[in-house]
Amino acid sequence: MKIFNAAIMLLLLALMAAISTASTDKRTYIVRMDKTKITNTFSSLVSITKPWHQAVLESLADDDELEATPPELLYSYETALFGFAAKLSSKQLESLKNMEGFISAVPDKMLSLHTTRSPFFLGLTGKKGKNGPWSGSNLHSDVIIGVVDSGIWPEHVSFRDHGLSPVPERWRGTCEKGTKFSPSNCNKKLIGARYFYGGYLAAGGKIDETNEYVSTIDASGHGTHTASTAGGNFVEQANLFGVANGSAAGMRYTARIAAYKVCWPGCSTIDILTAMMKAIEDGVDVLTLSLGSTSEAVPYWQDYLAIASYFAFKSGIFVAFSAGNSGPWAYTAVNTAPWIMTVAASTIDRSFPAIIRLGNGETFEGSSFYTGKALKGLPIVYGKTAGVTGAEHCIPGTLNPKLVKGKLVICEPGDEYMTQSERGEQVKLAGGAGVLVMSTVGEDLANEPHVLPDILLGTSTSKAVIKYVSSTKAPIGTIVFKGTTYGNRAPKLAAFSSRGPNLAGPEVIKPDVTAPGVDILAAWPAETSPSTLESDKRRVSFNIMSGTSMSCPHVSGIAALIKSKHKDWSPAAIKSALMTTAYTIDNKRKPISDLKSHALATPFGIGSGHVDPIKASDPGLIYDITADDYISYLCGLKYNESQIALFEEGFIECKEQLAMQPGDLNYPSFAVNFNRKARNVTVTYKRTVTNVGIPKSTYRVSVEAPKGAYVIVRPKVLSFKKLNQKLSYKVSFIGLSRKKPVVNSAFGSLMWVSGNYRVKSPIAVTWK
């Protein structure tokens, strides 16, 4: 499964940064300054030839004449965020902190990169899509999607501009020249291309120009894949090796795309922040970011991607982030600020079945993209029967060709970071005939393109196969490859998808929604192999990947669709529409299940449910939120004035009338936290809804209370007389004591019903 392992990537990049830091005693920081104070302080030094940030950094060098190297400027920020990114020694940092106008300095962090069938599964094509978001009248407006990722392959058919009108006059971006990329590579589809690597290099990263382009051109494939998922053209007969054949299209396939390359392969927070600020200046309507940290939870004021996203929100830009691939464990969701749409990953109804029949007659189903002939009656080797210690994980150098040649080899995941396809490559190099890829967590069958015949097996099946092989003197197996099937039960929450609860903001459920993120077919660079292995000489136009990186651009593209129809809606209104119309029942009329264990998925896994672009375009009611509301929310989180000033320059204090209890944020979901020992405690939240459906309409509430809690709504009926009218209600949650709880959380829902409208919000009650 092509899921980028954030923990290992961070560790490796942190090691490189540590080596660099040890030799120079320097780190890279994002520095915030008070614009008024700093310009007054340096007014006599600042000129046309010497900008303010240069004067500041030169003063630091003057303060410490013993420094071997002066401060090194990477980027400066002068719009929504006033400050700069620079490489500073510890002494220079201390001097800076003593300067009038200094606000904060946050060290840089390294992050990592966290469809033929999707449009049909989402109802955008077929009978459901008639007169829906893909109808002609909704595709005329010029929506611009900014993709912050690993770049883009500009010559791909998904990014041609046939039939598009001229570039919108409001667009302020550009296409930057770089290795094998010139402004002429842009067109009326790909209208912006920038790249940022200062933070990556400052952290000790290296750019190998034999495998990477110092330009917006994508060498990894990740950015091309996500960009085409969000806004790629309609392309007929897209497929990978003949499987998943059909018409590929981005969710908003007539959108304009602006690519911002920040991953080389590591992704510096400084580079991402700078790209986001530039995208705001350029004039994008939607930002999609399929990247993030591990499950490290930090306050929002310490998270510069959350701060940059807030600036985007204030500029009217919808921002979507992937939730992460650290599931199925709790508290692993990242990118959880309430003004961000945080997206989980789930399956669609397409699969690539392969059947393995063991020598004892047992038969199991797995997954494979291989379309060749069956492998019949071959010996199976595993661990010691395949080589030395480490052979069970197919680590390089552990497989013995004499033991492996012509056989099926079992490969288990291990602590070392290797992709499935890298393990398969080791089997091929040792002469193996095929690879059995085992899973140790969940029943995900999110596969990768292998360089030899393969089958991916879920956890329960993996255990059964290993039990047979370990207890049989001469184990054998036959693998039959079935190609592509449709109509499978879906969606199901992917086991790898990161989960809540939300550590940084416990009163907000995260993730917000789930979307297609398993075995997604999308555009691929012409010079990158489908497995990304150097030994793989195959080249394809489309590739299949899995991860919340794939689900995020689905939601970003759908948000662009809604933006087309409702041009005056705020990002919060679009987000509300996506959340309150999401569904929790699958295509077989059963509750959405979790591939962690086939149990029911909860709001901590799928948020409000699976996105439904048809219903989201006409939600009936919306929960809108303003920037002032978010500042009141931050006051409610007990952030101090200097911390909130990072979001709102010039912010003075959290007055009592300004601060809200965090649960009163007008969010389209409810997260309630009780003390486990408290008895019959009542928590009351307020919400306000805006009528965007039928002018004169009456909504009645329907509540499914979480087990162990009572829910009281007042009033129970909301009667609207006109469009855009706002009405408020209060919800009281009464929690019973749970000294010895069976579970720590329980779930329910609150739904306002009027005719065909169902405006639903999940409820998550947690006893701590």
Short mmCIF file of C-alpha atoms in Angstrom, two decimals, residues 503-708:
data_model
loop_
_atom_site.label_atom_id
_atom_site.label_comp_id
_atom_site.label_asym_id
_atom_site.label_seq_id
_atom_site.Cartn_x
_atom_site.Cartn_y
_atom_site.Cartn_z
CA LEU A 503 -6.13 16.11 21.67
CA ALA A 504 -5.58 19.75 20.70
CA GLY A 505 -9.30 20.64 20.79
CA PRO A 506 -11.29 17.98 22.69
CA GLU A 507 -14.61 19.76 22.09
CA VAL A 508 -14.33 19.27 18.30
CA ILE A 509 -14.70 15.82 16.71
CA LYS A 510 -11.92 14.93 14.29
CA PRO A 511 -11.66 13.72 11.56
CA ASP A 512 -14.57 15.66 10.02
CA VAL A 513 -15.56 13.26 7.22
CA THR A 514 -14.26 10.28 5.31
CA ALA A 515 -13.84 9.95 1.54
CA PRO A 516 -12.41 7.49 -1.02
CA GLY A 517 -8.80 6.74 -0.12
CA VAL A 518 -8.13 3.06 -0.86
CA ASP A 519 -6.86 1.85 -4.25
CA ILE A 520 -7.49 5.15 -6.03
CA LEU A 521 -6.50 5.43 -9.70
CA ALA A 522 -5.19 8.85 -10.79
CA ALA A 523 -2.57 10.53 -12.99
CA TRP A 524 1.11 9.56 -12.79
CA PRO A 525 4.38 11.10 -14.10
CA ALA A 526 5.68 9.69 -17.36
CA GLU A 527 9.22 9.10 -16.05
CA THR A 528 8.35 7.47 -12.69
CA SER A 529 7.73 3.74 -12.38
CA PRO A 530 4.40 2.67 -10.83
CA SER A 531 6.23 1.02 -7.92
CA THR A 532 8.66 4.01 -7.66
CA LEU A 533 11.48 1.43 -7.67
CA GLU A 534 14.55 2.24 -9.80
CA SER A 535 14.71 -1.38 -10.96
CA ASP A 536 11.14 -1.14 -12.29
CA LYS A 537 11.37 -0.06 -15.93
CA ARG A 538 7.61 -0.02 -16.52
CA ARG A 539 5.95 3.31 -17.23
CA VAL A 540 2.26 4.14 -16.88
CA SER A 541 -0.04 7.14 -17.31
CA PHE A 542 -2.19 6.29 -14.28
CA ASN A 543 -1.35 4.61 -11.00
CA ILE A 544 -3.16 3.26 -7.94
CA MET A 545 -2.35 4.60 -4.47
CA SER A 546 -3.91 4.48 -1.00
CA GLY A 547 -3.89 6.79 2.00
CA THR A 548 -5.63 9.80 3.48
CA SER A 549 -3.45 11.60 0.90
CA MET A 550 -5.90 10.24 -1.67
CA SER A 551 -9.11 10.99 0.25
CA CYS A 552 -8.18 14.61 0.97
CA PRO A 553 -8.19 15.82 -2.68
CA HIS A 554 -11.58 14.15 -3.20
CA VAL A 555 -13.03 16.48 -0.57
CA SER A 556 -11.09 19.48 -1.88
CA GLY A 557 -12.51 18.89 -5.36
CA ILE A 558 -16.03 18.48 -4.00
CA ALA A 559 -15.59 21.73 -2.05
CA ALA A 560 -14.67 23.39 -5.35
CA LEU A 561 -17.91 22.02 -6.83
CA ILE A 562 -19.94 23.54 -3.99
CA LYS A 563 -18.02 26.80 -4.35
CA SER A 564 -19.10 26.86 -8.00
CA LYS A 565 -22.76 26.64 -7.05
CA HIS A 566 -22.67 28.80 -3.94
CA LYS A 567 -20.13 31.52 -4.69
CA ASP A 568 -21.05 33.58 -1.62
CA TRP A 569 -20.67 30.75 0.90
CA SER A 570 -17.89 30.96 3.46
CA PRO A 571 -15.41 28.09 3.92
CA ALA A 572 -17.26 27.20 7.13
CA ALA A 573 -20.57 27.04 5.26
CA ILE A 574 -19.09 24.67 2.66
CA LYS A 575 -17.60 22.55 5.42
CA SER A 576 -20.93 22.43 7.24
CA ALA A 577 -22.71 21.30 4.07
CA LEU A 578 -20.20 18.48 3.59
CA MET A 579 -20.52 17.34 7.20
CA THR A 580 -24.27 17.54 7.83
CA THR A 581 -25.13 15.66 4.63
CA ALA A 582 -22.52 12.91 5.06
CA TYR A 583 -23.90 9.39 5.38
CA THR A 584 -23.15 6.57 7.81
CA ILE A 585 -24.99 3.74 5.98
CA ASP A 586 -23.12 1.82 3.27
CA ASN A 587 -24.34 0.68 -0.15
CA LYS A 588 -25.76 -2.53 1.35
CA ARG A 589 -27.89 -0.56 3.84
CA LYS A 590 -25.66 -1.48 6.76
CA PRO A 591 -23.77 0.87 9.10
CA ILE A 592 -20.29 1.73 7.79
CA SER A 593 -17.80 -0.76 9.22
CA ASP A 594 -14.20 -0.34 10.32
CA LEU A 595 -11.54 -2.52 8.68
CA LYS A 596 -9.65 -2.45 11.96
CA SER A 597 -11.82 -5.36 13.09
CA HIS A 598 -15.06 -5.22 11.03
CA ALA A 599 -16.75 -3.49 13.99
CA LEU A 600 -18.89 -0.42 13.38
CA ALA A 601 -17.02 2.76 12.50
CA THR A 602 -17.45 5.61 14.98
CA PRO A 603 -17.26 9.41 14.62
CA PHE A 604 -13.67 9.20 15.88
CA GLY A 605 -12.91 7.31 12.66
CA ILE A 606 -15.29 8.71 10.04
CA GLY A 607 -16.35 11.99 11.63
CA SER A 608 -19.81 12.92 10.38
CA GLY A 609 -19.68 10.12 7.80
CA HIS A 610 -18.87 9.66 4.13
CA VAL A 611 -19.11 12.73 1.90
CA ASP A 612 -22.11 13.01 -0.43
CA PRO A 613 -21.53 15.74 -3.05
CA ILE A 614 -25.12 15.59 -4.34
CA LYS A 615 -26.72 16.31 -0.97
CA ALA A 616 -23.94 18.69 0.10
CA SER A 617 -24.82 21.01 -2.78
CA ASP A 618 -28.28 21.51 -1.19
CA PRO A 619 -27.95 20.92 2.59
CA GLY A 620 -31.03 22.80 3.82
CA LEU A 621 -29.30 24.34 6.85
CA ILE A 622 -25.71 25.33 7.52
CA TYR A 623 -23.68 26.04 10.64
CA ASP A 624 -21.63 29.13 9.74
CA ILE A 625 -18.57 30.34 11.65
CA THR A 626 -16.71 33.66 11.41
CA ALA A 627 -13.10 34.55 12.19
CA ASP A 628 -14.31 36.36 15.33
CA ASP A 629 -15.98 33.12 16.45
CA TYR A 630 -12.68 31.28 16.13
CA ILE A 631 -10.88 33.93 18.18
CA SER A 632 -13.52 33.54 20.90
CA TYR A 633 -12.95 29.79 20.69
CA LEU A 634 -9.20 30.25 21.16
CA CYS A 635 -9.93 32.43 24.19
CA GLY A 636 -12.09 29.59 25.48
CA LEU A 637 -9.11 27.25 25.11
CA LYS A 638 -7.30 29.59 27.58
CA TYR A 639 -4.73 30.75 25.06
CA ASN A 640 -3.09 33.96 26.23
CA GLU A 641 -2.98 37.23 24.34
CA SER A 642 0.45 36.71 22.77
CA GLN A 643 -0.58 33.25 21.56
CA ILE A 644 -3.80 34.55 19.98
CA ALA A 645 -1.85 37.44 18.44
CA LEU A 646 -0.20 34.81 16.22
CA PHE A 647 -3.62 34.44 14.56
CA GLU A 648 -4.81 38.04 14.83
CA GLU A 649 -2.09 40.69 14.74
CA GLY A 650 -2.78 43.44 17.26
CA PHE A 651 -5.02 41.26 19.44
CA ILE A 652 -5.09 42.77 22.95
CA GLU A 653 -6.95 40.58 25.42
CA CYS A 654 -9.59 37.91 25.92
CA LYS A 655 -12.35 39.82 27.65
CA GLU A 656 -14.92 37.83 29.58
CA GLN A 657 -17.67 38.61 27.08
CA LEU A 658 -15.41 37.55 24.21
CA ALA A 659 -14.42 34.09 25.44
CA MET A 660 -16.80 31.20 24.79
CA GLN A 661 -16.76 27.74 26.23
CA PRO A 662 -15.07 25.70 23.47
CA GLY A 663 -18.15 23.51 23.05
CA ASP A 664 -20.16 26.58 21.98
CA LEU A 665 -18.20 26.94 18.75
CA ASN A 666 -20.87 26.75 16.04
CA TYR A 667 -19.47 23.45 14.76
CA PRO A 668 -21.62 20.89 12.89
CA SER A 669 -20.80 18.15 15.44
CA PHE A 670 -20.82 17.71 19.22
CA ALA A 671 -17.95 16.44 21.38
CA VAL A 672 -18.79 16.24 25.09
CA ASN A 673 -16.33 15.35 27.83
CA PHE A 674 -17.38 14.23 31.32
CA ASN A 675 -15.43 13.43 34.43
CA ARG A 676 -15.87 9.69 34.89
CA LYS A 677 -16.67 10.03 38.61
CA ALA A 678 -19.07 12.97 38.34
CA ARG A 679 -22.77 12.21 38.71
CA ASN A 680 -25.53 13.63 36.52
CA VAL A 681 -23.41 16.51 35.28
CA THR A 682 -25.06 18.70 32.65
CA VAL A 683 -23.19 20.36 29.78
CA THR A 684 -25.12 22.75 27.53
CA TYR A 685 -23.98 23.91 24.10
CA LYS A 686 -25.52 26.51 21.80
CA ARG A 687 -25.78 26.30 18.04
CA THR A 688 -27.10 28.62 15.32
CA VAL A 689 -28.27 27.38 11.92
CA THR A 690 -28.87 29.36 8.73
CA ASN A 691 -31.63 28.45 6.29
CA VAL A 692 -30.22 27.93 2.78
CA GLY A 693 -32.94 25.53 1.58
CA ILE A 694 -36.63 26.42 1.22
CA PRO A 695 -37.65 29.96 2.29
CA LYS A 696 -40.60 28.91 4.47
CA SER A 697 -39.73 25.67 6.19
CA THR A 698 -40.09 23.93 9.53
CA TYR A 699 -37.48 21.59 10.97
CA ARG A 700 -38.08 19.13 13.80
CA VAL A 701 -35.31 17.59 15.84
CA SER A 702 -34.59 13.86 16.06
CA VAL A 703 -32.05 12.65 18.61
CA GLU A 704 -30.24 9.36 19.04
CA ALA A 705 -28.70 9.71 22.49
CA PRO A 706 -25.34 8.10 23.25
CA LYS A 707 -25.52 5.24 25.73
CA GLY A 708 -25.01 6.59 29.23
#
